[in-house]
Structure formats: structure tokens, C-alpha cells
Tab-separated table of C-alpha atoms in Angstrom:
chain	number	residue	atom	x	y	z
A	138	MET	CA	-30.565	-26.083	14.729
A	139	ASN	CA	-28.485	-23.069	14.542
A	140	LEU	CA	-29.814	-19.754	13.748
A	141	VAL	CA	-29.122	-18.951	10.229
A	142	TYR	CA	-28.162	-14.967	9.075
A	143	ALA	CA	-26.313	-12.847	6.803
A	144	ASP	CA	-24.122	-9.815	7.031
A	145	GLU	CA	-24.403	-6.728	5.268
A	146	GLN	CA	-22.299	-8.076	2.300
A	147	GLY	CA	-23.921	-11.093	1.853
A	148	GLN	CA	-22.355	-13.443	3.422
A	149	LEU	CA	-23.959	-16.118	5.184
A	150	PHE	CA	-23.529	-17.401	8.814
A	151	ASP	CA	-24.856	-19.770	11.069
A	152	HIS	CA	-24.633	-18.962	15.046
A	153	PRO	CA	-23.999	-21.867	17.367
A	154	ASP	CA	-25.191	-20.312	20.558
A	155	TRP	CA	-28.517	-19.572	19.077
A	156	THR	CA	-31.628	-21.986	18.188
A	157	GLY	CA	-33.153	-20.484	14.688
A	158	LEU	CA	-36.887	-20.275	14.545
A	159	GLY	CA	-39.317	-20.115	11.764
A	160	ARG	CA	-42.830	-18.186	11.492
A	161	GLY	CA	-46.530	-19.563	10.535
A	162	GLY	CA	-48.093	-16.141	9.937
A	163	ASP	CA	-47.193	-13.167	11.868
A	164	ILE	CA	-46.274	-15.920	14.928
A	165	VAL	CA	-43.003	-17.113	15.612
A	166	ILE	CA	-42.562	-20.276	15.944
A	167	GLU	CA	-39.965	-22.967	16.835
A	168	LEU	CA	-39.118	-25.894	14.396
A	169	MET	CA	-40.019	-29.360	14.911
A	170	GLU	CA	-37.425	-31.555	13.605
A	171	GLU	CA	-39.948	-33.891	11.873
A	172	GLU	CA	-40.624	-30.526	9.649
A	173	LEU	CA	-36.853	-30.420	8.624
A	174	ILE	CA	-35.474	-31.859	5.367
A	175	PRO	CA	-31.741	-31.373	3.515
A	176	LEU	CA	-31.860	-28.366	1.341
A	177	PRO	CA	-32.890	-29.281	-1.416
A	178	GLU	CA	-31.050	-29.093	-5.040
A	179	GLY	CA	-31.857	-26.693	-7.132
A	180	ALA	CA	-32.601	-24.038	-3.740
A	181	THR	CA	-31.425	-20.874	-3.385
A	182	LEU	CA	-30.560	-19.174	0.138
A	183	VAL	CA	-31.459	-15.345	-0.059
A	184	GLY	CA	-30.728	-12.451	2.663
A	185	LEU	CA	-34.377	-10.948	3.857
A	186	PRO	CA	-33.295	-7.109	2.708
A	187	GLY	CA	-34.599	-4.448	5.958
A	188	THR	CA	-35.052	-7.718	7.809
A	189	ARG	CA	-33.382	-9.131	11.610
A	190	PRO	CA	-32.948	-13.009	12.512
A	191	ILE	CA	-35.429	-13.878	15.410
A	192	GLY	CA	-33.924	-16.643	17.580
A	193	ILE	CA	-33.728	-18.338	20.875
A	194	GLY	CA	-30.306	-17.072	22.852
A	195	PRO	CA	-28.196	-17.834	25.437
A	196	SER	CA	-30.999	-16.513	27.613
A	197	GLY	CA	-33.669	-19.148	26.213
A	198	LYS	CA	-35.661	-16.674	25.359
A	199	MET	CA	-36.726	-15.326	21.620
A	200	GLU	CA	-35.179	-12.083	20.792
A	201	LEU	CA	-33.545	-10.487	17.810
A	202	LEU	CA	-29.777	-11.580	16.793
A	203	PRO	CA	-27.479	-7.824	17.774
A	204	GLY	CA	-25.400	-6.742	15.469
A	205	PRO	CA	-25.993	-5.340	11.848
A	206	TYR	CA	-27.096	-9.006	10.241
A	207	GLN	CA	-30.304	-9.901	8.418
A	208	ALA	CA	-32.617	-13.008	8.189
A	209	VAL	CA	-31.710	-15.872	5.789
A	210	GLY	CA	-34.703	-17.393	4.021
A	211	ALA	CA	-34.626	-20.943	1.294
A	212	LEU	CA	-36.217	-20.413	-2.149
A	213	LEU	CA	-37.451	-23.502	-2.945
A	214	PRO	CA	-37.229	-25.234	-6.365
A	215	GLN	CA	-40.854	-27.333	-7.476
A	216	GLY	CA	-41.988	-30.325	-5.736
A	217	PHE	CA	-41.052	-28.742	-2.342
A	218	THR	CA	-43.770	-27.374	-0.087
A	219	ARG	CA	-43.081	-25.124	2.445
A	220	LEU	CA	-43.834	-25.213	5.969
A	221	ALA	CA	-42.855	-22.007	7.764
A	222	LEU	CA	-40.998	-18.886	6.937
A	223	PRO	CA	-38.425	-17.556	8.525
A	224	GLY	CA	-38.059	-16.060	11.953
A	225	TYR	CA	-37.643	-12.451	11.097
A	226	ALA	CA	-39.151	-8.909	12.489
A	227	LYS	CA	-38.838	-6.020	10.005
A	228	SER	CA	-36.037	-3.268	10.318
A	229	ASP	CA	-38.475	-0.590	8.541
A	230	LYS	CA	-42.421	-1.421	8.715
A	231	THR	CA	-42.902	0.045	5.269
A	232	ALA	CA	-40.453	-1.678	3.690
A	233	VAL	CA	-42.071	-4.462	1.792
A	234	LEU	CA	-39.838	-7.799	0.317
A	235	PRO	CA	-39.234	-9.143	-3.082
A	236	LEU	CA	-41.749	-11.453	-4.584
A	237	PHE	CA	-40.576	-14.629	-3.628
A	238	GLY	CA	-41.672	-17.582	-1.301
A	239	TYR	CA	-39.409	-17.297	1.576
A	240	THR	CA	-39.088	-20.490	3.759
A	241	ALA	CA	-37.416	-21.388	6.808
A	242	VAL	CA	-33.586	-22.741	7.202
A	243	VAL	CA	-31.526	-23.600	9.358
A	244	TRP	CA	-27.872	-25.703	10.120
A	245	LYS	CA	-27.604	-28.513	11.719
A	246	ASP	CA	-25.339	-31.651	11.372
A	247	GLY	CA	-22.581	-29.925	9.121
A	248	ARG	CA	-25.428	-28.825	6.864
A	249	PHE	CA	-28.585	-26.677	5.574
A	250	TRP	CA	-31.911	-27.921	6.431
A	251	ALA	CA	-35.153	-26.087	5.404
A	252	ALA	CA	-38.944	-26.236	6.759
A	253	ALA	CA	-40.176	-28.106	3.957
A	254	GLU	CA	-42.134	-31.586	2.647
A	255	PRO	CA	-41.623	-33.437	-0.666
A	256	CYS	CA	-44.707	-33.387	-2.279
A	257	ASP	CA	-43.937	-34.074	-5.928
A	258	ASP	CA	-40.408	-35.543	-7.945
A	259	PRO	CA	-38.614	-32.326	-8.486
A	260	GLU	CA	-35.911	-33.416	-11.587
A	261	ARG	CA	-38.364	-32.575	-14.156
A	262	TRP	CA	-38.179	-28.569	-12.771
A	263	ASN	CA	-34.951	-29.052	-11.380
A	264	PRO	CA	-33.001	-25.740	-13.047
A	265	LEU	CA	-29.873	-27.883	-12.900
A	266	ASN	CA	-31.750	-30.307	-15.481
A	267	CYS	CA	-31.818	-27.098	-18.165
A	268	ASP	CA	-28.601	-27.557	-20.041
A	269	ARG	CA	-27.849	-23.609	-20.825
A	270	THR	CA	-25.669	-24.768	-24.165
A	271	GLU	CA	-28.529	-26.887	-25.823
A	272	LEU	CA	-30.827	-24.004	-24.601
A	273	ASN	CA	-29.034	-21.811	-26.373
A	274	VAL	CA	-28.768	-23.890	-29.640
A	275	LYS	CA	-32.638	-24.690	-29.620
A	276	VAL	CA	-33.547	-21.169	-29.457
A	277	GLU	CA	-31.602	-20.253	-32.104
A	278	GLU	CA	-32.847	-22.901	-34.396
A	279	LEU	CA	-36.608	-22.704	-34.274
A	280	LEU	CA	-36.094	-18.985	-33.932
A	281	ALA	CA	-34.303	-19.516	-37.510
A	282	LYS	CA	-37.217	-21.920	-38.390
A	283	TYR	CA	-39.999	-19.472	-37.345
A	284	PRO	CA	-38.463	-16.155	-38.353
A	285	ASP	CA	-42.019	-14.122	-38.204
A	286	ASN	CA	-43.494	-16.264	-35.072
A	287	ARG	CA	-43.388	-13.622	-32.478
A	288	LEU	CA	-44.246	-15.927	-29.528
A	289	TYR	CA	-41.259	-17.475	-30.478
A	290	GLU	CA	-39.464	-14.270	-30.200
A	291	HIS	CA	-41.284	-13.650	-26.697
A	292	LEU	CA	-40.330	-16.914	-25.703
A	293	SER	CA	-36.836	-16.605	-26.266
A	294	HIS	CA	-37.192	-13.715	-23.349
A	295	CYS	CA	-38.482	-15.793	-21.040
A	296	ALA	CA	-36.084	-18.994	-21.609
A	297	LEU	CA	-32.578	-16.890	-21.622
A	298	GLY	CA	-33.606	-13.991	-19.580
A	299	TYR	CA	-35.259	-15.216	-16.835
A	300	GLU	CA	-34.673	-18.441	-16.927
A	301	CYS	CA	-38.155	-19.610	-17.145
A	302	LEU	CA	-38.146	-23.614	-17.350
A	303	THR	CA	-41.688	-23.894	-19.102
A	304	ALA	CA	-40.380	-21.255	-21.856
A	305	SER	CA	-37.370	-23.583	-21.640
A	306	ASN	CA	-39.456	-26.767	-22.326
A	307	THR	CA	-40.922	-25.090	-25.822
A	308	PHE	CA	-37.289	-24.856	-27.154
A	309	LEU	CA	-35.954	-28.008	-25.539
A	310	GLN	CA	-39.449	-30.071	-26.875
A	311	ARG	CA	-40.052	-31.644	-23.816
A	312	TRP	CA	-42.294	-32.208	-20.954
A	313	GLU	CA	-44.853	-29.361	-20.503
A	314	GLY	CA	-44.163	-26.274	-22.522
A	315	ALA	CA	-45.675	-22.585	-22.990
A	316	VAL	CA	-47.801	-20.669	-25.138
A	317	PRO	CA	-48.896	-17.578	-23.842
A	318	VAL	CA	-51.919	-16.136	-25.621
A	319	SER	CA	-53.164	-13.014	-23.839
A	320	TYR	CA	-52.256	-9.437	-22.829
A	321	SER	CA	-55.336	-8.686	-21.148
A	322	CYS	CA	-56.734	-10.075	-17.346
A	323	ASN	CA	-60.240	-10.641	-15.931
A	324	ALA	CA	-58.790	-10.519	-12.255
A	325	GLY	CA	-56.320	-7.923	-10.534
A	326	CYS	CA	-54.221	-10.360	-8.396
A	327	PHE	CA	-52.387	-8.644	-5.444
A	328	GLY	CA	-49.361	-10.457	-6.219
A	329	CYS	CA	-49.288	-10.441	-9.925
A	330	ILE	CA	-46.017	-11.409	-11.376
A	331	SER	CA	-46.337	-9.784	-14.501
A	332	GLU	CA	-48.461	-6.825	-14.215
A	333	GLN	CA	-48.487	-4.405	-10.994
A	334	PRO	CA	-49.813	-0.584	-10.714
A	335	GLU	CA	-47.687	2.211	-10.989
A	336	ASP	CA	-47.970	2.982	-7.782
A	337	SER	CA	-47.437	-0.543	-6.550
A	338	ALA	CA	-44.905	-1.353	-3.448
A	339	PHE	CA	-43.525	-3.805	-5.467
A	340	PRO	CA	-42.486	-4.012	-9.162
A	341	ALA	CA	-43.210	-7.169	-11.182
A	342	PRO	CA	-40.502	-9.769	-11.139
A	343	GLN	CA	-41.216	-10.135	-15.291
A	344	THR	CA	-42.894	-8.196	-18.158
A	345	ARG	CA	-46.201	-9.609	-19.650
A	346	MET	CA	-46.749	-9.628	-22.960
A	347	ASN	CA	-47.815	-6.658	-25.633
A	348	PHE	CA	-49.120	-8.506	-28.528
A	349	LYS	CA	-51.930	-10.928	-29.822
A	350	PRO	CA	-50.831	-13.238	-31.254
A	351	THR	CA	-52.363	-15.214	-34.772
A	352	VAL	CA	-53.857	-18.525	-34.533
A	353	ASP	CA	-50.904	-19.613	-36.799
A	354	GLU	CA	-48.098	-18.356	-34.416
A	355	VAL	CA	-50.335	-20.162	-31.531
A	356	VAL	CA	-50.461	-23.510	-33.903
A	357	GLN	CA	-46.812	-23.601	-34.556
A	358	ILE	CA	-45.916	-23.886	-31.326
A	359	MET	CA	-48.372	-26.526	-29.786
A	360	LEU	CA	-47.804	-29.015	-33.161
A	361	GLU	CA	-43.937	-28.288	-32.381
A	362	GLN	CA	-44.137	-29.311	-28.522
A	363	LEU	CA	-46.981	-32.098	-29.570
A	364	ARG	CA	-44.380	-34.713	-30.396
A	365	THR	CA	-44.422	-37.425	-27.881
A	366	PRO	CA	-47.730	-39.362	-25.949
A	367	GLU	CA	-46.244	-37.378	-22.925
A	368	SER	CA	-45.930	-34.089	-24.186
A	369	ILE	CA	-47.574	-30.888	-22.792
A	370	ILE	CA	-48.676	-27.308	-23.994
A	371	SER	CA	-49.761	-24.928	-22.256
A	372	PHE	CA	-51.899	-21.812	-22.428
A	373	GLY	CA	-51.749	-19.704	-19.503
A	374	GLN	CA	-48.322	-18.075	-18.494
A	375	GLY	CA	-46.695	-16.267	-15.667
A	376	CYS	CA	-45.945	-13.583	-18.741
A	377	GLU	CA	-49.237	-13.212	-19.582
A	378	GLY	CA	-52.912	-12.074	-18.561
A	379	GLU	CA	-55.821	-14.461	-18.379
A	380	PRO	CA	-55.454	-16.709	-21.429
A	381	SER	CA	-59.089	-17.571	-21.724
A	382	THR	CA	-59.948	-13.812	-22.480
A	383	GLN	CA	-58.537	-14.811	-25.875
A	384	VAL	CA	-61.088	-17.469	-26.101
A	385	LYS	CA	-61.236	-17.474	-29.511
A	386	ILE	CA	-57.818	-17.861	-30.627
A	387	ILE	CA	-57.894	-20.706	-28.331
A	388	VAL	CA	-60.659	-22.590	-29.487
A	389	GLU	CA	-59.880	-22.336	-33.636
A	390	ALA	CA	-55.881	-23.083	-32.277
A	391	ILE	CA	-57.084	-26.567	-30.417
A	392	ARG	CA	-59.276	-27.344	-33.027
A	393	ARG	CA	-56.313	-27.148	-35.976
A	394	VAL	CA	-53.987	-28.613	-33.644
A	395	ARG	CA	-56.273	-32.195	-33.019
A	396	GLU	CA	-56.960	-32.376	-37.344
A	397	GLN	CA	-53.080	-32.830	-37.787
A	398	THR	CA	-52.070	-35.271	-34.635
A	399	SER	CA	-53.820	-36.605	-31.248
A	400	MET	CA	-50.673	-36.719	-29.445
A	401	GLY	CA	-49.822	-35.568	-25.938
A	402	TYR	CA	-52.105	-33.374	-23.837
A	403	ILE	CA	-53.359	-29.389	-24.128
A	404	ASN	CA	-53.384	-27.718	-20.705
A	405	ILE	CA	-54.914	-23.999	-19.798
A	406	ASN	CA	-53.948	-22.407	-16.324
A	407	THR	CA	-56.681	-20.050	-15.978
A	408	ASN	CA	-58.895	-18.067	-13.212
A	409	ALA	CA	-61.677	-19.765	-14.827
A	410	GLY	CA	-63.846	-17.065	-14.013
A	411	LEU	CA	-65.361	-16.463	-17.518
A	412	THR	CA	-67.275	-19.915	-17.323
A	413	ASP	CA	-69.338	-19.648	-20.871
A	414	PHE	CA	-65.469	-19.562	-22.326
A	415	MET	CA	-63.919	-21.851	-20.505
A	416	ARG	CA	-66.893	-24.287	-21.952
A	417	ALA	CA	-65.971	-23.469	-25.416
A	418	ILE	CA	-62.723	-24.117	-24.480
A	419	VAL	CA	-63.474	-27.561	-22.769
A	420	ASP	CA	-65.161	-28.410	-25.738
A	421	SER	CA	-63.169	-27.943	-28.249
A	422	GLY	CA	-61.081	-30.943	-26.845
A	423	LEU	CA	-59.004	-29.220	-23.904
A	424	ASP	CA	-57.184	-32.138	-21.919
A	425	LEU	CA	-56.319	-30.810	-18.502
A	426	MET	CA	-57.100	-27.709	-16.929
A	427	ARG	CA	-54.879	-25.735	-13.574
A	428	VAL	CA	-57.163	-23.306	-11.902
A	429	SER	CA	-55.367	-21.020	-9.649
A	430	THR	CA	-56.851	-19.793	-6.426
A	431	ILE	CA	-55.711	-18.894	-3.172
A	432	SER	CA	-58.892	-19.857	-1.081
A	433	ALA	CA	-62.757	-21.339	-1.345
A	434	LEU	CA	-63.611	-18.511	1.322
A	435	ASP	CA	-64.905	-15.328	-0.761
A	436	ASP	CA	-63.704	-12.889	1.514
A	437	HIS	CA	-60.101	-14.280	1.154
A	438	TYR	CA	-60.197	-14.846	-2.463
A	439	ASN	CA	-61.751	-11.520	-3.306
A	440	ALA	CA	-59.460	-9.819	-1.616
A	441	TYR	CA	-56.292	-11.113	-3.634
A	442	TYR	CA	-57.246	-12.111	-6.882
A	443	LYS	CA	-59.719	-8.464	-7.129
A	444	PRO	CA	-61.878	-10.352	-9.402
A	445	ARG	CA	-64.012	-8.591	-12.417
A	446	ALA	CA	-66.933	-9.278	-13.419
A	447	TYR	CA	-66.956	-12.789	-11.711
A	448	THR	CA	-66.559	-14.958	-8.570
A	449	LEU	CA	-66.058	-17.674	-6.920
A	450	LYS	CA	-68.771	-19.821	-7.912
A	451	ASN	CA	-68.002	-18.885	-11.751
A	452	VAL	CA	-64.841	-20.896	-10.990
A	453	GLU	CA	-66.208	-23.853	-9.300
A	454	ARG	CA	-68.733	-24.026	-11.987
A	455	SER	CA	-66.097	-24.035	-14.769
A	456	LEU	CA	-64.264	-26.998	-12.809
A	457	ARG	CA	-67.294	-28.950	-12.303
A	458	TYR	CA	-68.285	-28.552	-16.087
A	459	ALA	CA	-64.845	-29.396	-17.020
A	460	ALA	CA	-64.369	-32.634	-15.179
A	461	ASP	CA	-68.088	-33.853	-16.103
A	462	GLN	CA	-66.670	-33.601	-19.605
A	463	GLY	CA	-63.404	-35.965	-18.564
A	464	VAL	CA	-60.967	-33.270	-18.250
A	465	TYR	CA	-58.164	-34.026	-15.962
A	466	THR	CA	-58.728	-30.546	-13.377
A	467	SER	CA	-56.391	-29.350	-10.844
A	468	ILE	CA	-55.739	-26.313	-8.945
A	469	ASN	CA	-52.821	-24.482	-8.720
A	470	TYR	CA	-53.113	-23.596	-4.516
A	471	LEU	CA	-51.139	-20.807	-3.378
A	472	ILE	CA	-50.326	-21.694	-0.042
A	473	PHE	CA	-48.914	-19.884	2.842
A	474	PRO	CA	-48.209	-20.821	6.461
A	475	GLY	CA	-50.511	-19.394	8.704
A	476	VAL	CA	-53.375	-18.832	6.399
A	477	THR	CA	-53.446	-21.891	4.197
A	478	ASP	CA	-53.467	-23.740	7.270
A	479	ARG	CA	-56.440	-21.814	9.134
A	480	GLU	CA	-59.309	-24.071	10.085
A	481	GLU	CA	-61.782	-22.652	8.303
A	482	GLU	CA	-59.666	-22.195	5.202
A	483	MET	CA	-59.105	-26.099	5.103
A	484	GLU	CA	-62.782	-26.677	5.732
A	485	ALA	CA	-63.918	-24.460	3.168
A	486	MET	CA	-61.209	-26.142	0.434
A	487	ILE	CA	-62.349	-29.999	1.177
A	488	GLU	CA	-65.278	-29.146	0.197
A	489	PHE	CA	-64.592	-27.172	-2.645
A	490	VAL	CA	-62.368	-30.171	-3.914
A	491	ARG	CA	-65.366	-32.654	-3.562
A	492	ARG	CA	-68.228	-30.388	-5.155
A	493	THR	CA	-65.765	-29.705	-7.962
A	494	GLY	CA	-64.413	-33.323	-8.692
A	495	LEU	CA	-61.020	-32.322	-8.532
A	496	ARG	CA	-57.944	-34.897	-9.456
A	497	LEU	CA	-54.760	-33.007	-8.368
A	498	ILE	CA	-53.886	-30.298	-5.658
A	499	GLN	CA	-50.704	-28.800	-6.725
A	500	MET	CA	-49.659	-27.057	-3.650
A	501	ARG	CA	-47.403	-23.691	-4.525
A	502	ASN	CA	-45.186	-21.620	-2.385
A	503	LEU	CA	-47.320	-18.023	-2.505
A	504	ASN	CA	-44.725	-15.738	-3.665
A	505	ILE	CA	-45.181	-12.405	-1.912
A	506	ASP	CA	-44.225	-9.863	1.460
A	507	PRO	CA	-45.813	-11.396	4.235
A	508	GLU	CA	-46.942	-8.422	6.088
A	509	SER	CA	-48.803	-7.048	2.721
A	510	TYR	CA	-50.609	-10.344	2.044
A	511	LEU	CA	-51.325	-10.411	5.737
A	512	ASN	CA	-53.028	-7.046	6.156
A	513	LEU	CA	-55.358	-7.743	2.692
A	514	ILE	CA	-56.627	-10.618	3.723
A	515	PRO	CA	-59.554	-11.039	6.605
A	516	LYS	CA	-57.965	-12.530	9.860
A	517	ALA	CA	-57.776	-16.156	11.128
A	518	ARG	CA	-61.278	-17.220	12.713
A	519	GLY	CA	-60.220	-21.347	14.105
A	520	GLU	CA	-57.507	-22.824	14.898
A	521	ILE	CA	-54.003	-22.438	12.622
A	522	TYR	CA	-53.186	-26.329	12.854
A	523	GLY	CA	-49.693	-25.991	11.513
A	524	MET	CA	-49.022	-27.014	7.534
A	525	LYS	CA	-47.786	-30.076	7.882
A	526	GLN	CA	-50.888	-31.313	10.092
A	527	MET	CA	-52.818	-29.361	6.885
A	528	LEU	CA	-51.078	-31.647	3.946
A	529	GLU	CA	-51.795	-34.622	6.841
A	530	ILE	CA	-55.754	-34.053	6.808
A	531	PHE	CA	-56.350	-33.245	3.433
A	532	ARG	CA	-54.448	-36.615	2.262
A	533	GLU	CA	-56.994	-38.495	4.690
A	534	GLU	CA	-59.851	-36.096	4.053
A	535	LEU	CA	-59.430	-36.465	0.397
A	536	PRO	CA	-58.115	-39.976	-0.094
A	537	ASP	CA	-58.916	-40.366	-4.208
A	538	VAL	CA	-57.090	-36.742	-4.719
A	539	VAL	CA	-53.461	-36.298	-5.672
A	540	ILE	CA	-51.220	-34.082	-3.824
A	541	GLY	CA	-48.412	-32.434	-5.995
A	542	SER	CA	-46.158	-29.545	-7.190
A	543	TYR	CA	-46.887	-29.334	-10.601
A	544	THR	CA	-48.750	-30.681	-13.918
A	545	HIS	CA	-49.635	-34.275	-14.451
A	546	VAL	CA	-50.319	-36.656	-17.500
A	547	PRO	CA	-53.450	-38.290	-15.775
A	548	PRO	CA	-53.286	-42.230	-15.315
A	549	ALA	CA	-54.175	-43.923	-18.092
A	550	GLU	CA	-57.582	-44.726	-16.861
A	551	LEU	CA	-58.374	-41.178	-16.418
A	552	ALA	CA	-56.790	-39.243	-19.675
A	553	ARG	CA	-59.496	-38.280	-21.504
A	554	ARG	CA	-60.987	-40.121	-24.797
A	555	ARG	CA	-60.649	-38.165	-27.540
């Protein structure tokens, strides 16, 4: 398993005399054969600026690779769970890495391998399956059809500029599409990708929407998307704040859409902290709910989300209410090697899942600068099991819960009756 590294020009190399390593949190670890898969289609290899690669050199010891080189990581497509961070040390301890989910990568048998495990079918979220020529045509068609709809204009920038696949689906009218509604939020997430404080060490990679849409604008997008039995339209996108803060718009839009069609599924991606608002949204005809969380432990959750006027208990109540009303519930579980696989984290999350009646856990690789995140959250209190064993424990302890990577149409026997 050769160490992979990059020079100052970004050219990639593998070193035949050095073994590549990974990290679990701040601990450098050896990579096991069973933790490696061929680099998935749609993955991207990137250099980690301001870092030095760590490997096992000819001496047989862990050490920094000499020379002006930087560590390399893989950015995985959806459907794959990261098992280890790249093996690196920062040259400048004060520098922060861009907000991506870096995965350990090595070279062996003539190809790149990543420390990852497939958890879902990656086809629907493979960037290569988004035909950019077709997308441009569809964007022009819908912008022409709805020239006064500011949401379509906003989403066109997301699809064409940021190459957001959910926004692209909205124009391609397939699978899961986006309908952002909120410029405000009731949390101050440390790793927010759409809004950061002016003095933040890492800038937000996306721009948050800056207007309040009308119900008509929302309904137009929903009706265009909900044309097939398996189509999904989702409130709560990376380019907005917390959608439930616009509860009146959502409730009225769902009501009007369901008066016209029963086709497809209406989903919300939410922090679920505003329990009363979430109940109203559920009661209006919601089908799917995905709740973002990083932990089922209050101190860890609060450190990352910085919730405003709500607690993790509110999140639990919202999930339980939705499940009791027949909504297919899931969590967007932001996972990180060396943290999510801690003993206390696993125990708390398994009990949280049982109490809330969750159907699906979406394992999502946390996009964050590792050192910033590890300095923010509580230190480990128990054993660290490793991500692969964590996945095995979840599957054993929660046999009726799907372990996946993205929002699914529920099985027929679990689909909510309308």
C-alpha cells in the first residue's frame, strides 16, 4: 500500500518505499486490507494544502515524508462511507483545510484505493450521470416557462455554478429535487456551508439564498417535480437556513400541492428543533423527514450546532411525532473517523434511534477541518472502535434500520397512507 502524495504543482505520486497510513481523529493508524476499496467512480483526489504526508518509511517507523510535498485525500461521492482520514501533519498549525470530507487513499496493484465502505447505490448521485448539455437545455426551458419565479433563478446558479446535483435534478425533473425556502436559521453550525461569521477561519463554500419565496413560487417547483410515483421534492438545502422557520409557506404549499396531485413524496431536511412547527408541517401532509445530527450526546451536539432556543430533546420529540404519524424518518448523520466510532457516541446514538423509531440512517461524511472540529468537541471518554466495526455494530443492534447514504423512497409497506 504505497504512500500517495503531491508536489507543489499538484502532481500526484506514489512512493514504492513508503507505506500509506490513515488517521482516526488525531491518531495515526495503519490501514487494513479489508478497509480498502478501489477508488470509486466519481471520486476526486485532492492535495491537502499546508500538510505533510505521514507514512511508514524504510526505517519501519511512522514519519513525515521528506521534501516539499503535501498529503493527498479522496473526496468520495455519495453512497460511500469514509473509514479513515488521510495520514498527515500540518506544516502550519494555525492553517485550516477547506470544508471537504478527506478520505485516506493509497496506491496498490496498479490503482488507487480509498479507506471506505459502500453503504448505498451510488448511481443516482454519481456526477457523471448528470449530462451538462441536457441540464443547460432544461434550465433554459424552465426559466422561460417561469420567468418570474425567483426560486428557479436561484436554483439555476446552484445547478450550473456549484454543480449541485439536487438542484440539477429540479431542472432534469428526476429523482430528488430541491425547493429551498429559508434565509434564516435557528442554529449556528460550526461547519455551515452556506453562512459563516465574518471572522471565520474558513469561508462558506456556497452562498445562502437572500429572499423569502412566495407560496406560488414554491408550488410551481413542487408540481413540476412531482410527476412520477418515485419523485421526491425536498425542503432544506445547503443553500438555505432552517426550512421550518418558514413554516407558513411550507404548510400552505403542501396543502395546495396535495389538492392537485398525490404523486411522489414531499421531504424536509431539517434540524427539527422547532417542534411545534415540525408538527404543523407533518400534519400538512409530509411524507419523508431527514433530520441532521452529529451526535446523540448533548455536549457534542451543542458544541457543533450551537442551537438557538431548542435542545436535542426537541429534535427527539419532533422525530418521534413524525414517526407516530406515519412519516418515514431518517437522520443525516454527520460522521467522522475517531469520533463517531467512540464507545459513548455509538451507545447514545443506538438508543436515540430506538427511542425515535427511525427507519434510515444516512451516513454522511462530515466536511470539516479535522483539527478545528476535534478542538471544538468533547474528548473521547471510552474506547474507539474504528469505523468499520462501528458500521457492523449498528447493523447488528439495529437490524430493522436501513444503513444508507441518501434519502430513499420508503418500501411499499412503510409508505405513508394519504
